[in-house]
Coordinates of C-alpha atoms in Angstrom, one line a residue:
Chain A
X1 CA -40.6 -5.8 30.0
X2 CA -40.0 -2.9 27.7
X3 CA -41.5 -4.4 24.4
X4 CA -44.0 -3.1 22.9
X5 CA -45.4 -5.5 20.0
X6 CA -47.4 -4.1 16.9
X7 CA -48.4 -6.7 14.1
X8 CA -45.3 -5.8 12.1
X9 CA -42.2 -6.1 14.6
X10 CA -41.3 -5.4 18.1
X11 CA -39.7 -2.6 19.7
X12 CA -37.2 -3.2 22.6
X13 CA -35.3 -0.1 24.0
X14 CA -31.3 -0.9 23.9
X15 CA -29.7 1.9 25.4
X16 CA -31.2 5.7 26.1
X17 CA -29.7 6.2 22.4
X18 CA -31.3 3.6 20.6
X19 CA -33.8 0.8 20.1
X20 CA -34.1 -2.5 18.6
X21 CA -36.4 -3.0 15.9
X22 CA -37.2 -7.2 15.8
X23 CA -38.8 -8.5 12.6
X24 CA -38.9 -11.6 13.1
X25 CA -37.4 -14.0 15.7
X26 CA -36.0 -16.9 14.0
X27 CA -33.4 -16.6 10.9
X28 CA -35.5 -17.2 8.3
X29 CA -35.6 -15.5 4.4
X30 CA -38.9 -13.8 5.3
X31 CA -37.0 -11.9 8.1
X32 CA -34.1 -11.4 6.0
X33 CA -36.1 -9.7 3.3
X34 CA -38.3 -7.5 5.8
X35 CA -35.4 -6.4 7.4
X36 CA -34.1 -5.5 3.8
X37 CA -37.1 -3.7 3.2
X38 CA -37.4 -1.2 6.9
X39 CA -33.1 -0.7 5.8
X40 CA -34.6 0.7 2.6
X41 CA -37.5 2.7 3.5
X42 CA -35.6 4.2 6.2
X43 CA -32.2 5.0 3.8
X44 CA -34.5 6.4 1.4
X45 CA -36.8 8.6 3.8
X46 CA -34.4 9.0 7.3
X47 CA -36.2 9.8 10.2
X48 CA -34.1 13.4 11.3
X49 CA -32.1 12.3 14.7
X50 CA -31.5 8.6 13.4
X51 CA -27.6 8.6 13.9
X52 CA -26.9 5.0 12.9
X53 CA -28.8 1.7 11.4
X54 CA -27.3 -1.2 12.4
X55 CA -29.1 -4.9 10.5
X56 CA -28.6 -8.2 11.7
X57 CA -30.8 -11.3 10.7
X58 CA -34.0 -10.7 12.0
X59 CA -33.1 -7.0 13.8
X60 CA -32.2 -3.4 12.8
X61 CA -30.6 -1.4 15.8
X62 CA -31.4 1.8 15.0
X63 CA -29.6 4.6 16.8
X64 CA -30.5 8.2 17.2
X65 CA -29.1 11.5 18.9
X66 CA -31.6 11.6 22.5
X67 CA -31.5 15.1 22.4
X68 CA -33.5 15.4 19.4
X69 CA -35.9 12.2 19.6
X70 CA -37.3 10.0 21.9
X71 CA -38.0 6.2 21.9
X72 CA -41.5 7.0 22.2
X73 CA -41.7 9.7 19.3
X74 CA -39.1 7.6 17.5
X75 CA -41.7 4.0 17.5
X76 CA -44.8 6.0 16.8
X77 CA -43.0 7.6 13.0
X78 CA -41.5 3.9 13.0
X79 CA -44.9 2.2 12.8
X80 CA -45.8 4.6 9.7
X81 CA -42.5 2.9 8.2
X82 CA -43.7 -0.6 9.3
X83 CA -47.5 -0.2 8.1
X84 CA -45.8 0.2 4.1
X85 CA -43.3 -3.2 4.3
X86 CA -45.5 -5.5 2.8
X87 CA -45.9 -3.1 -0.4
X88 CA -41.9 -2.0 -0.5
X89 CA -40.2 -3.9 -3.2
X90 CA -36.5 -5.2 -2.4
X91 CA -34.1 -5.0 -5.6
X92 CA -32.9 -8.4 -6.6
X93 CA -29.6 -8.8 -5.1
X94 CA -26.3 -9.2 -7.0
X95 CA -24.5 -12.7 -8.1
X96 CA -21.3 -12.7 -7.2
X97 CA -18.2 -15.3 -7.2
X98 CA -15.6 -15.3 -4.3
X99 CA -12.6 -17.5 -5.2
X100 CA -10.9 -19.1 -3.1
X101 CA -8.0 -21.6 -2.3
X102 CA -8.8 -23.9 -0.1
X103 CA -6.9 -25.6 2.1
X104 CA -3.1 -25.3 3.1
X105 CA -1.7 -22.6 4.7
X106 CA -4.6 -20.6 3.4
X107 CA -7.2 -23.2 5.1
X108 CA -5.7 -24.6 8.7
X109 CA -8.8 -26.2 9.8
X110 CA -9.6 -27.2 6.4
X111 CA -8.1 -31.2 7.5
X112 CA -10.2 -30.8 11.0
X113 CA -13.1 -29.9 9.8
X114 CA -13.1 -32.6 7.5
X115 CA -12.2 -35.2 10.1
X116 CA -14.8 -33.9 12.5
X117 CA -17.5 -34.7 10.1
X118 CA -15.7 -38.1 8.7
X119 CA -15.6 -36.9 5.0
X120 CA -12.2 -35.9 2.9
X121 CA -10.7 -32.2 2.6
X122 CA -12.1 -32.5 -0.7
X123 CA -15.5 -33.4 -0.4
X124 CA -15.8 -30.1 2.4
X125 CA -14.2 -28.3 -0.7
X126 CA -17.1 -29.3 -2.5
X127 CA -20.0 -29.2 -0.4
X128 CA -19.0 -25.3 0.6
X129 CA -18.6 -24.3 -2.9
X130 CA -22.0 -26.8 -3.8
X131 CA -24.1 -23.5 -2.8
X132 CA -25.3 -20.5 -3.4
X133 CA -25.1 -18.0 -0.3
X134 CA -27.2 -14.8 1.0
X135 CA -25.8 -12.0 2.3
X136 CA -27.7 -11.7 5.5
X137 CA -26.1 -8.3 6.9
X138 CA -22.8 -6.6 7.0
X139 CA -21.5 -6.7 11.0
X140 CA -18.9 -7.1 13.5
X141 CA -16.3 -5.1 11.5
X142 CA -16.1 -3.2 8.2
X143 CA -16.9 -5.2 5.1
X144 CA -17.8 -8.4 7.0
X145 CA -20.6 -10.5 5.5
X146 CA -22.8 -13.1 7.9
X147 CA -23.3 -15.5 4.8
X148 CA -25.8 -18.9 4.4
X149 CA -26.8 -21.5 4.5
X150 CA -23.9 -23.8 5.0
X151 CA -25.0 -27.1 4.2
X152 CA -26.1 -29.1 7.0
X153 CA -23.5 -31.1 6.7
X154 CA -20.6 -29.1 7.2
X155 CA -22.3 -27.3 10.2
X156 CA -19.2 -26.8 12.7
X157 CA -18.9 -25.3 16.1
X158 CA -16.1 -22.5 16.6
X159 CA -12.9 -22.9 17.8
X160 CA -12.6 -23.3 21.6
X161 CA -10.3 -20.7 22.1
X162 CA -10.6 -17.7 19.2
X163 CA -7.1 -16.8 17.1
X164 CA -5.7 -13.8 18.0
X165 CA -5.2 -12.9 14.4
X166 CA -6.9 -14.3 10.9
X167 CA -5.2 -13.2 8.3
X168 CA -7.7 -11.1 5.6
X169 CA -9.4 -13.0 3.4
X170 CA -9.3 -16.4 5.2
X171 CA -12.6 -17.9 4.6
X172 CA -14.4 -19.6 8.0
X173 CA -16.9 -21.5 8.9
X174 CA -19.3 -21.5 12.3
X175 CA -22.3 -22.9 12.6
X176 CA -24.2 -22.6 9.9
X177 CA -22.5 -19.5 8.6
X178 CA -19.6 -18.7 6.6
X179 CA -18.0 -15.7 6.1
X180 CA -14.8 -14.4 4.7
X181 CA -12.6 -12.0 7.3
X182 CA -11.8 -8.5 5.9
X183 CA -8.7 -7.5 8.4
X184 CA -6.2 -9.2 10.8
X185 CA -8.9 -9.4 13.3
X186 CA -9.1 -12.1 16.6
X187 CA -11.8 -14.9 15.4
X188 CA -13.4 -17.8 16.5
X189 CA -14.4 -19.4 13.0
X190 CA -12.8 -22.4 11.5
X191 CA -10.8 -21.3 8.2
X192 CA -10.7 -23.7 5.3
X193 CA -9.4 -21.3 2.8
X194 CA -8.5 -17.2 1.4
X195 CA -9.4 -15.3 -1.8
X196 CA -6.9 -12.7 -2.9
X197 CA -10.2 -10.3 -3.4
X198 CA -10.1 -7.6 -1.3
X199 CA -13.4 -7.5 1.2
X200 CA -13.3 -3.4 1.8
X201 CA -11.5 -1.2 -0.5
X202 CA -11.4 1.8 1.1
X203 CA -10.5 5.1 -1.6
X204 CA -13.3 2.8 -4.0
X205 CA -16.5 4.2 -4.6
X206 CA -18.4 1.3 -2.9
X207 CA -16.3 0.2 -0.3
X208 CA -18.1 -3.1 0.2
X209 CA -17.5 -5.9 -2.1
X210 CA -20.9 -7.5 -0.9
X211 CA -24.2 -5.7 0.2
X212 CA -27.3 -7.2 2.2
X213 CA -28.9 -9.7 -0.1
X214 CA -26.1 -9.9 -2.7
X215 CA -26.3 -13.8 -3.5
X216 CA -22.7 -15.6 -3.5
X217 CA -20.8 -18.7 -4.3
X218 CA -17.4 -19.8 -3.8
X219 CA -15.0 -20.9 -6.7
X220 CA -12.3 -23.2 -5.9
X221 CA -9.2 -22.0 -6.9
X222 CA -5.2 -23.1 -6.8
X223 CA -2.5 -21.5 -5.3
X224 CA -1.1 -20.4 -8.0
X225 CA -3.7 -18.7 -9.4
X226 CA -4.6 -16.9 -6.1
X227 CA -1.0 -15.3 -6.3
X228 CA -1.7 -14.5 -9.8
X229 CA -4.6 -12.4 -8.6
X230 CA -3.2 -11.1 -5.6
X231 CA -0.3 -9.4 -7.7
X232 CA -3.3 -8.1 -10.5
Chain B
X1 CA 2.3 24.4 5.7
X2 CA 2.2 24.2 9.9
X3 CA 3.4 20.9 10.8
X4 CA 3.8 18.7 13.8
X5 CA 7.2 15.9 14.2
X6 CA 6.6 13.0 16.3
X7 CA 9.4 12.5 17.8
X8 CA 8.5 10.1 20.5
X9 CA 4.8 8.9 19.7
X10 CA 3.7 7.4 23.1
X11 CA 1.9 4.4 23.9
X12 CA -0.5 5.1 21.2
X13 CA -1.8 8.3 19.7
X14 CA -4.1 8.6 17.3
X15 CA -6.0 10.9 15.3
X16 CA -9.8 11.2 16.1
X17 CA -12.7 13.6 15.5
X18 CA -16.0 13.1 16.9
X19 CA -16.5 10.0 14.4
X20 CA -18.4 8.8 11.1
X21 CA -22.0 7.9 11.7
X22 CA -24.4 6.6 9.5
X23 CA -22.5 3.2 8.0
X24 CA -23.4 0.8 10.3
X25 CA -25.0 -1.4 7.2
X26 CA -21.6 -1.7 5.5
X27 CA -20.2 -3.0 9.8
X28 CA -18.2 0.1 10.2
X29 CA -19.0 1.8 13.8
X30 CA -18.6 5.4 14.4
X31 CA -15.2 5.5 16.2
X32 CA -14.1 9.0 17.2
X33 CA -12.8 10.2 20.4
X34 CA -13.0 8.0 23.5
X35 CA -13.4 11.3 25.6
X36 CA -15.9 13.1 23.0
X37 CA -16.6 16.5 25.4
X38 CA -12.7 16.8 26.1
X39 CA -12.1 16.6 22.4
X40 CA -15.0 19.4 22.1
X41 CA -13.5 21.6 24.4
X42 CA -10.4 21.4 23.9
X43 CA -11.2 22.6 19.9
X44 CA -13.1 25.2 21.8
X45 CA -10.2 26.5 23.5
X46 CA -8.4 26.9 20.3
X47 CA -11.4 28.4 18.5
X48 CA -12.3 25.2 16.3
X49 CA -15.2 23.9 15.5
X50 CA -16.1 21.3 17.9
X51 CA -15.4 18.2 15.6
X52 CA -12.2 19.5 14.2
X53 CA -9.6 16.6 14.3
X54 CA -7.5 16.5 17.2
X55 CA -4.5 13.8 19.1
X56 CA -5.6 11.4 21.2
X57 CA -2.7 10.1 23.5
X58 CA -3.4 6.9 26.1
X59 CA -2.0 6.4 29.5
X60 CA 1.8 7.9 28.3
X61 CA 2.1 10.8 25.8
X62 CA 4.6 11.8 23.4
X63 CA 7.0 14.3 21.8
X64 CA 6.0 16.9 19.7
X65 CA 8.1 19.3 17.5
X66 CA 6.1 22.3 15.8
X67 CA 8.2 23.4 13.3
X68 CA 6.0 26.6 12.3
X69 CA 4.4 27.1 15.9
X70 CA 0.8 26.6 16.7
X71 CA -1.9 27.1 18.9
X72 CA -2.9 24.4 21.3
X73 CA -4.8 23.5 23.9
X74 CA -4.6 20.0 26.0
X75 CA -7.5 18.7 27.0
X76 CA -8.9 15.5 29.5
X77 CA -6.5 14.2 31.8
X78 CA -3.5 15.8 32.6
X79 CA -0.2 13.9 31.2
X80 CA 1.9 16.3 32.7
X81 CA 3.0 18.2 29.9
X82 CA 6.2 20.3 29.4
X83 CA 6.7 23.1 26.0
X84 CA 10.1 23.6 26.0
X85 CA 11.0 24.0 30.1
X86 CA 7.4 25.5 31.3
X87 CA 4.7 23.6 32.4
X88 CA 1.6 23.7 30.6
X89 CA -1.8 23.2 31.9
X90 CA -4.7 21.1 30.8
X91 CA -7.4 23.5 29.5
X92 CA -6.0 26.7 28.8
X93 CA -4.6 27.4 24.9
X94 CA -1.3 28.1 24.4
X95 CA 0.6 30.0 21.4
X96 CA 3.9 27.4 20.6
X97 CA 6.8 29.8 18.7
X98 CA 8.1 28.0 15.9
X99 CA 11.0 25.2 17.3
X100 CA 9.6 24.5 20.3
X101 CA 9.0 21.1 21.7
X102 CA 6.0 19.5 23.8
X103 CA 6.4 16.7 25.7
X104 CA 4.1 14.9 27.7
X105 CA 4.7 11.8 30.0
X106 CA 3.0 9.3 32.0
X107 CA -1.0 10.3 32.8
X108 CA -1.4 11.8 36.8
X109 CA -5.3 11.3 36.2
X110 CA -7.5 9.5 33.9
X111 CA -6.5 7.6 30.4
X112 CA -7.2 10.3 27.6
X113 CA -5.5 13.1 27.1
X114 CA -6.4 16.1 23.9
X115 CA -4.2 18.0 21.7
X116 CA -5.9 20.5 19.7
X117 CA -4.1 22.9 17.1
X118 CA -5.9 25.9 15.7
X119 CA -7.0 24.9 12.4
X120 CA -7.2 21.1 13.4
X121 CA -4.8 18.1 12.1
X122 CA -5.4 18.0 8.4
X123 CA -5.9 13.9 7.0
X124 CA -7.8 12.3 4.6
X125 CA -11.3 11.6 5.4
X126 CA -12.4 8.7 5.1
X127 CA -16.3 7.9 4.8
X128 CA -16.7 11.8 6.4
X129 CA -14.9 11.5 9.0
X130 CA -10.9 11.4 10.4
X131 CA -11.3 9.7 13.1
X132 CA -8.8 6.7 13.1
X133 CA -10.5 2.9 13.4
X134 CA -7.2 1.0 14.4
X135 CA -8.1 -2.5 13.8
X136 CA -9.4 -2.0 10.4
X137 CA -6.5 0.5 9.5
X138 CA -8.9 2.8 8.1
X139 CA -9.5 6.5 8.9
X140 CA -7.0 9.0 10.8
X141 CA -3.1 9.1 9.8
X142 CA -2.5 6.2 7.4
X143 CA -5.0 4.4 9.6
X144 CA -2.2 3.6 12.4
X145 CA -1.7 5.0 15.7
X146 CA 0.8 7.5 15.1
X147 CA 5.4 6.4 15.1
X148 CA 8.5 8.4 14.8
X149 CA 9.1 10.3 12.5
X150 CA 5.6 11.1 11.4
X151 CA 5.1 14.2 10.1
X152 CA 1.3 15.4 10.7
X153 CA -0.1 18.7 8.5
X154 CA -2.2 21.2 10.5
X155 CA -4.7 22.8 8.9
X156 CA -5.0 26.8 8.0
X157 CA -6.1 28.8 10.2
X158 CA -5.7 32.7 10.6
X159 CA -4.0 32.6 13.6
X160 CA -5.6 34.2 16.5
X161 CA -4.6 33.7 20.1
X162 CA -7.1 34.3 23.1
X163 CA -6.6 33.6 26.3
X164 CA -9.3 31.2 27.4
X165 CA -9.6 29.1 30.0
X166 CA -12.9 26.5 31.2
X167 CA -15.3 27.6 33.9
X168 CA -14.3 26.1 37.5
X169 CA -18.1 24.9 37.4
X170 CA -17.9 23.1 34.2
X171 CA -14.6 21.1 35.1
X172 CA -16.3 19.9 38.5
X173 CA -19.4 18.5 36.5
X174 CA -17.0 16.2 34.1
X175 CA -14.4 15.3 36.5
X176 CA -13.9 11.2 37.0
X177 CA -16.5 9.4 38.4
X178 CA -16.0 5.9 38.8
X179 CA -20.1 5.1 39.4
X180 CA -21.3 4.7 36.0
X181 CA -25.3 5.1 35.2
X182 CA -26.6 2.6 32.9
X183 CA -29.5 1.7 31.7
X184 CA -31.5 -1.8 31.5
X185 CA -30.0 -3.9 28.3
X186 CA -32.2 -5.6 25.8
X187 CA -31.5 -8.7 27.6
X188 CA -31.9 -7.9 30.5
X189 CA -34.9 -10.9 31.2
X190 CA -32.1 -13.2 30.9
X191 CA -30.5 -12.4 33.9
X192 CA -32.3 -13.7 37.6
X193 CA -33.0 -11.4 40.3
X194 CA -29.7 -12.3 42.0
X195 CA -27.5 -11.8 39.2
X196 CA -28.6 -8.3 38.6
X197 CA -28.5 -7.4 42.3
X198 CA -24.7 -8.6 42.5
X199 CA -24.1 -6.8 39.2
X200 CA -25.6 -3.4 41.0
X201 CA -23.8 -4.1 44.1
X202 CA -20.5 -5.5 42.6
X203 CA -17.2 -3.4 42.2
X204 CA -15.7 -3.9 39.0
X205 CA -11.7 -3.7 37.9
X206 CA -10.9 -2.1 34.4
X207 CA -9.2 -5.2 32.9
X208 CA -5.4 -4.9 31.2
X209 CA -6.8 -5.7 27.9
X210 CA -9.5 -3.1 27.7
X211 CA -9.0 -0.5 24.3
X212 CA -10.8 1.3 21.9
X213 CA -12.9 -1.3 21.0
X214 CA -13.9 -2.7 24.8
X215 CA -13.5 -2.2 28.5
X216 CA -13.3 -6.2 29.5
X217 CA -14.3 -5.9 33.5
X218 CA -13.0 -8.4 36.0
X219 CA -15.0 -9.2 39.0
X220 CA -17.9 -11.4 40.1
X221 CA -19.3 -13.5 37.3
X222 CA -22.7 -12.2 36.2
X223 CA -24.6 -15.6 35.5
X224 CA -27.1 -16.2 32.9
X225 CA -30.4 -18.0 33.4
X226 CA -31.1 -20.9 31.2
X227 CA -29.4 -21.3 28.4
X228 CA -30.8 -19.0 25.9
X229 CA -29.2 -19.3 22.4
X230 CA -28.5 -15.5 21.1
X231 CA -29.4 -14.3 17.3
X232 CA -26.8 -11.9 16.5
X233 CA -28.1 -8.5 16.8
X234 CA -27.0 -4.9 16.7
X235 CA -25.0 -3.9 19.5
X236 CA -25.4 -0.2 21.1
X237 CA -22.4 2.2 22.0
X238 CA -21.4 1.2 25.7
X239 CA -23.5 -1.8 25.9
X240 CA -22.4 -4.2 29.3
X241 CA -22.2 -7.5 27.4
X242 CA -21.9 -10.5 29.3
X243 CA -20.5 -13.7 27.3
X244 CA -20.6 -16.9 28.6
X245 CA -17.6 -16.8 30.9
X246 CA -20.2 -14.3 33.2
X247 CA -17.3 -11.1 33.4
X248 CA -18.7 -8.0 31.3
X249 CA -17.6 -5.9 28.7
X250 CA -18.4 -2.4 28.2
X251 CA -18.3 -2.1 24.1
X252 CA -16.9 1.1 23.3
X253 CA -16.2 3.5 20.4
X254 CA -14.2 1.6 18.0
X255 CA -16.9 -1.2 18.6
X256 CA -18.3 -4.6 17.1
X257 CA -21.3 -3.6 15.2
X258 CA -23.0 -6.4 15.5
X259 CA -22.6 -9.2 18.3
X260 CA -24.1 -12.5 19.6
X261 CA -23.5 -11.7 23.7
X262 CA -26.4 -10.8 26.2
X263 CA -26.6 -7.0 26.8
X264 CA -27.7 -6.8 30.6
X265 CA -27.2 -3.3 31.0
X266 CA -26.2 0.3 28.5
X267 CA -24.0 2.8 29.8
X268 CA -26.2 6.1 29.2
X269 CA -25.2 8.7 26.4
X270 CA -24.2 11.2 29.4
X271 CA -21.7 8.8 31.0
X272 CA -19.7 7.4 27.7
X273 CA -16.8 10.2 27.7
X274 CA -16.3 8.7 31.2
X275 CA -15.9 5.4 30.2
X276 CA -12.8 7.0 27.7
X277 CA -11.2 7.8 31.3
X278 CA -10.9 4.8 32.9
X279 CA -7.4 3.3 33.0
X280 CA -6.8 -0.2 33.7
X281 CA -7.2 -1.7 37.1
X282 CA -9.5 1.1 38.0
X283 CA -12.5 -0.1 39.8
X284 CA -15.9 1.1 39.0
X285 CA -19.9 0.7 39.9
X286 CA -23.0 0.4 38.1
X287 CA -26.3 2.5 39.2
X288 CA -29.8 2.1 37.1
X289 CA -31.5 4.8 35.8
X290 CA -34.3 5.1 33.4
X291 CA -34.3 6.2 29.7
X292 CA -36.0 9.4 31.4
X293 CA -33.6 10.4 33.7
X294 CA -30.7 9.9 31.2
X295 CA -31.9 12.0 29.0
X296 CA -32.4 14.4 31.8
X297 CA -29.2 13.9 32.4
X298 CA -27.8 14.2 28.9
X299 CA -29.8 17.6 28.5
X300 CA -28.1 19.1 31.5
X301 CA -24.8 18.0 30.3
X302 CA -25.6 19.8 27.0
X303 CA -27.2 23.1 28.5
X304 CA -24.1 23.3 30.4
X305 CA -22.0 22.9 27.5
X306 CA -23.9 25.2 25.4
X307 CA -23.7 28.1 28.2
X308 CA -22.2 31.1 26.7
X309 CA -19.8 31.1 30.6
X310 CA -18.7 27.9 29.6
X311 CA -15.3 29.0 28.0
X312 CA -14.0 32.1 30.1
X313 CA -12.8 34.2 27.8

């Protein structure tokens, strides 16, 4: 109704205050990395009015003040961003370890999960920590990281009714995602585990333990370790 | 140092400028005051700059001691306050001598009420901004909504008290109005033609568990066609997202960045302070507009808050 479609992406106006920039519409690494790229090109050259960027898997919102641009204006000086993505280079992202005991308190689901796929706690154990994850975007709250692939088989729907409270750091599963919850917030996602590293560290320089495109695996680790490193 | 005791802190108060933009890649949303123009004008009354940081309070107030004095001004909706034995009214600045003692009760109109001190409430920025984000803990004072027996600092200020009060005319253009314009959402193809006229035709109640972060509505179920499967996308300051139960939710200022719901309408940039006014189990509408007139809409607001006969002085 309201897209416009160049060769690049399609527009789609969200709200009189921003518009949604799609670049691709299936999650795939090609969308992941041109998404990368417009977040780059537009945080080194910002458009004047853009208030807010907001990247998802194969979406940036971008969000602007209305008195100063319009969606029109604002997807004309877009397509001149759009027309370089091919020749933007994206910086390799980090390797980083998250470790984690599984299981336990620290991992509730961890025995349900297993049982609905018909394997042992300790064979999800290994097939979670058997990969190596992308950071796909930061959302839903500060420091939150939308991570895959999950292996296929541990792919497992959310909970049916969300817990009112996760405590930080659990590490959960949904879908094909896994993630690890930076605050007491409700969620939906199975949890199989918790590292003692802190997700946002507010007062730090970079807030963010992970960035868009950081790669990451998971190291199993025991409980008394994990209270080791909470204390550190 | 100018202080301010909580003695009582009220159902919950917080501290709140007009947000942090800009750090929507790392997931952290804007916050800020749910009721950004009275926040505005009520630093205007004091002689702030707009964005100084000011108290929110929420459907009850509190009690306030000023040690050293101040100079206030309430702004929103009117909590019935008291400084000392004399009432004070919403909108016009007040000079507190040192000892005395607001207090301010149970809301008699919409959910937000303003205090702004001259000089603004002195915290810690965090990421630019002071505005509290209270499910993260982050921003504000000690990233909480405020107890007993906080002390809060306020910051300098040479102090100079004018009378001032806010033109008749401007207070009619922002007072309540329960028929919010939206505009289409990006999903708005995945609703049928039936849906979207009992959407526009439906009332809607302000749900008990509405806050900061969404208004959940409760009315007729807005169904989906199909069964389209979401990619989690950026999600816009007062999008109407409708999960798969079929009641909306407005997402508001201390939102989810990012979400997987179908948006099938926005609430326009003109119409969000409302939103920070609704108390639960109010009941409001939805009208369509286009992108055009909103921004008509949000230009008028602006001239009119820009006019120099805005703040009677």
């Amino acid at each position: 109704m309201q897209t416009r479609t160049t060769d690049a992406a399609q527009f789609q106006r969200a709200s009189d205050q921003s518009l949604l920039v799609y670049l691709g519409q299936r999650i795939t690494l090609e969308a992941h990395e041109r998404v990368r790229k417009l977040l780059r090109l537009l945080e080194r050259k910002p458009i004047a009015g853009v208030r807010n960027l907001n990247p998802a898997y194969c979406s940036i919102l971008v969000s602007f003040d209305a008195l100063k641009l319009n969606h029109r204006d604002l997807e004309e000086i877009l397509r001149g961003y759009l027309d370089r993505l091919d020749a933007t280079p994206i910086p390799k992202g980090r390797e980083l370890q998250i470790p984690t005991c599984y299981g336990g308190e620290f991992g509730p689901d961890l025995h349900e999960v297993a049982a609905l796929h018909g394997i042992t706690p300790a064979q999800v154990i290994e097939l979670h920590a058997s990969v190596s994850y992308i950071v796909y975007f930061l959302g839903f709250v500060p420091g939150f990281a939308y991570l895959g692939e999950l292996p296929e088989a541990l792919a497992t729907p959310r909970l049916d009714s969300p817990r009112r409270s996760t405590p930080p750091g659990s590490v959960g599963i949904a879908g094909k995602q896994t993630g690890v919850y930076p605050f007491a917030t409700p969620g939906g996602w199975r949890l199989i585990g918790r590292t003692p590293i802190p997700m946002f560290r507010p007062g730090r320089k970079v807030v963010s333990f992970l960035s868009i495109g950081d790669r990451v695996r998971f190291t199993p680790i025991s409980a008394a370790r994990f209270a080791t490193m909470e204390n550190a | 140092m100018s202080t301010i005791q909580v003695q009582t802190p009220g159902l919950q108060t917080t501290v709140q400028d007009l947000g942090r933009n800009g750090f929507g890649p790392l997931g952290v949303s804007p916050s800020g005051a749910a009721d950004p123009i009275s926040l505005r004008l009520g630093n205007r009354l004091v002689g702030n700059v707009e964005d100084a940081a000011g108290l929110e309070m929420l459907l009850l107030g509190g009690t306030l001691v000023f040690p050293r004095g101040a100079i206030l001004a309430l702004a929103g909706s009117d909590f019935g306050a008291i400084l000392d034995e004399l009432r004070i009214d919403v909108g016009t600045p007040v000079e507190v001598r040192p000892g005395q003692t607001i207090r301010l009760g149970p809301t008699r109109s919409g959910a937000r009420c303003y205090l702004c001190v001259q000089g603004g409430i002195a915290v810690n920025a965090f990421l630019g901004s002071a505005s509290t984000h209270i499910l993260s803990g982050l921003g504000g004072f000690q990233g909480r909504a405020l107890r007993k027996g906080d002390v809060l600092r306020i910051g300098s200020a040479s102090k100079d008290f004018r009378r001032r009060t806010i033109a008749p005319r401007a207070l009619e253009h922002l007072s309540p109005r329960k028929v919010l314009r939206v505009t289409a959402g990006p999903q708005v193809d995945w609703f049928s033609e039936s849906s979207l006229r009992s959407f526009y035709a439906g009332t809607y109640r302000v749900g008990e568990q509405s806050n900061r972060m969404g208004l959940r509505l409760e009315g007729a179920a807005v169904a989906q066609q199909g069964a389209g499967q979401m990619i989690t996308e950026g999600v816009s300051l007062g999008a109407v997202q409708v999960p798969a139960g079929g009641t909306p939710i407005i997402i508001f200022v201390e939102q989810q960045t990012t979400g997987g719901y179908p948006k099938i309408a926005n609430v326009i940039a003109a119409d969000i302070h409302r939103v920070g006014q609704l108390r639960p189990r109010d009941e409001i509408r939805f009208e369509l507009v286009t992108c055009d007139e909103a921004r008509s809409l949000l230009v008028e607001q602006e001239n009119m808050l820009a006019s120099p006969e805005l703040i009677l002085e």
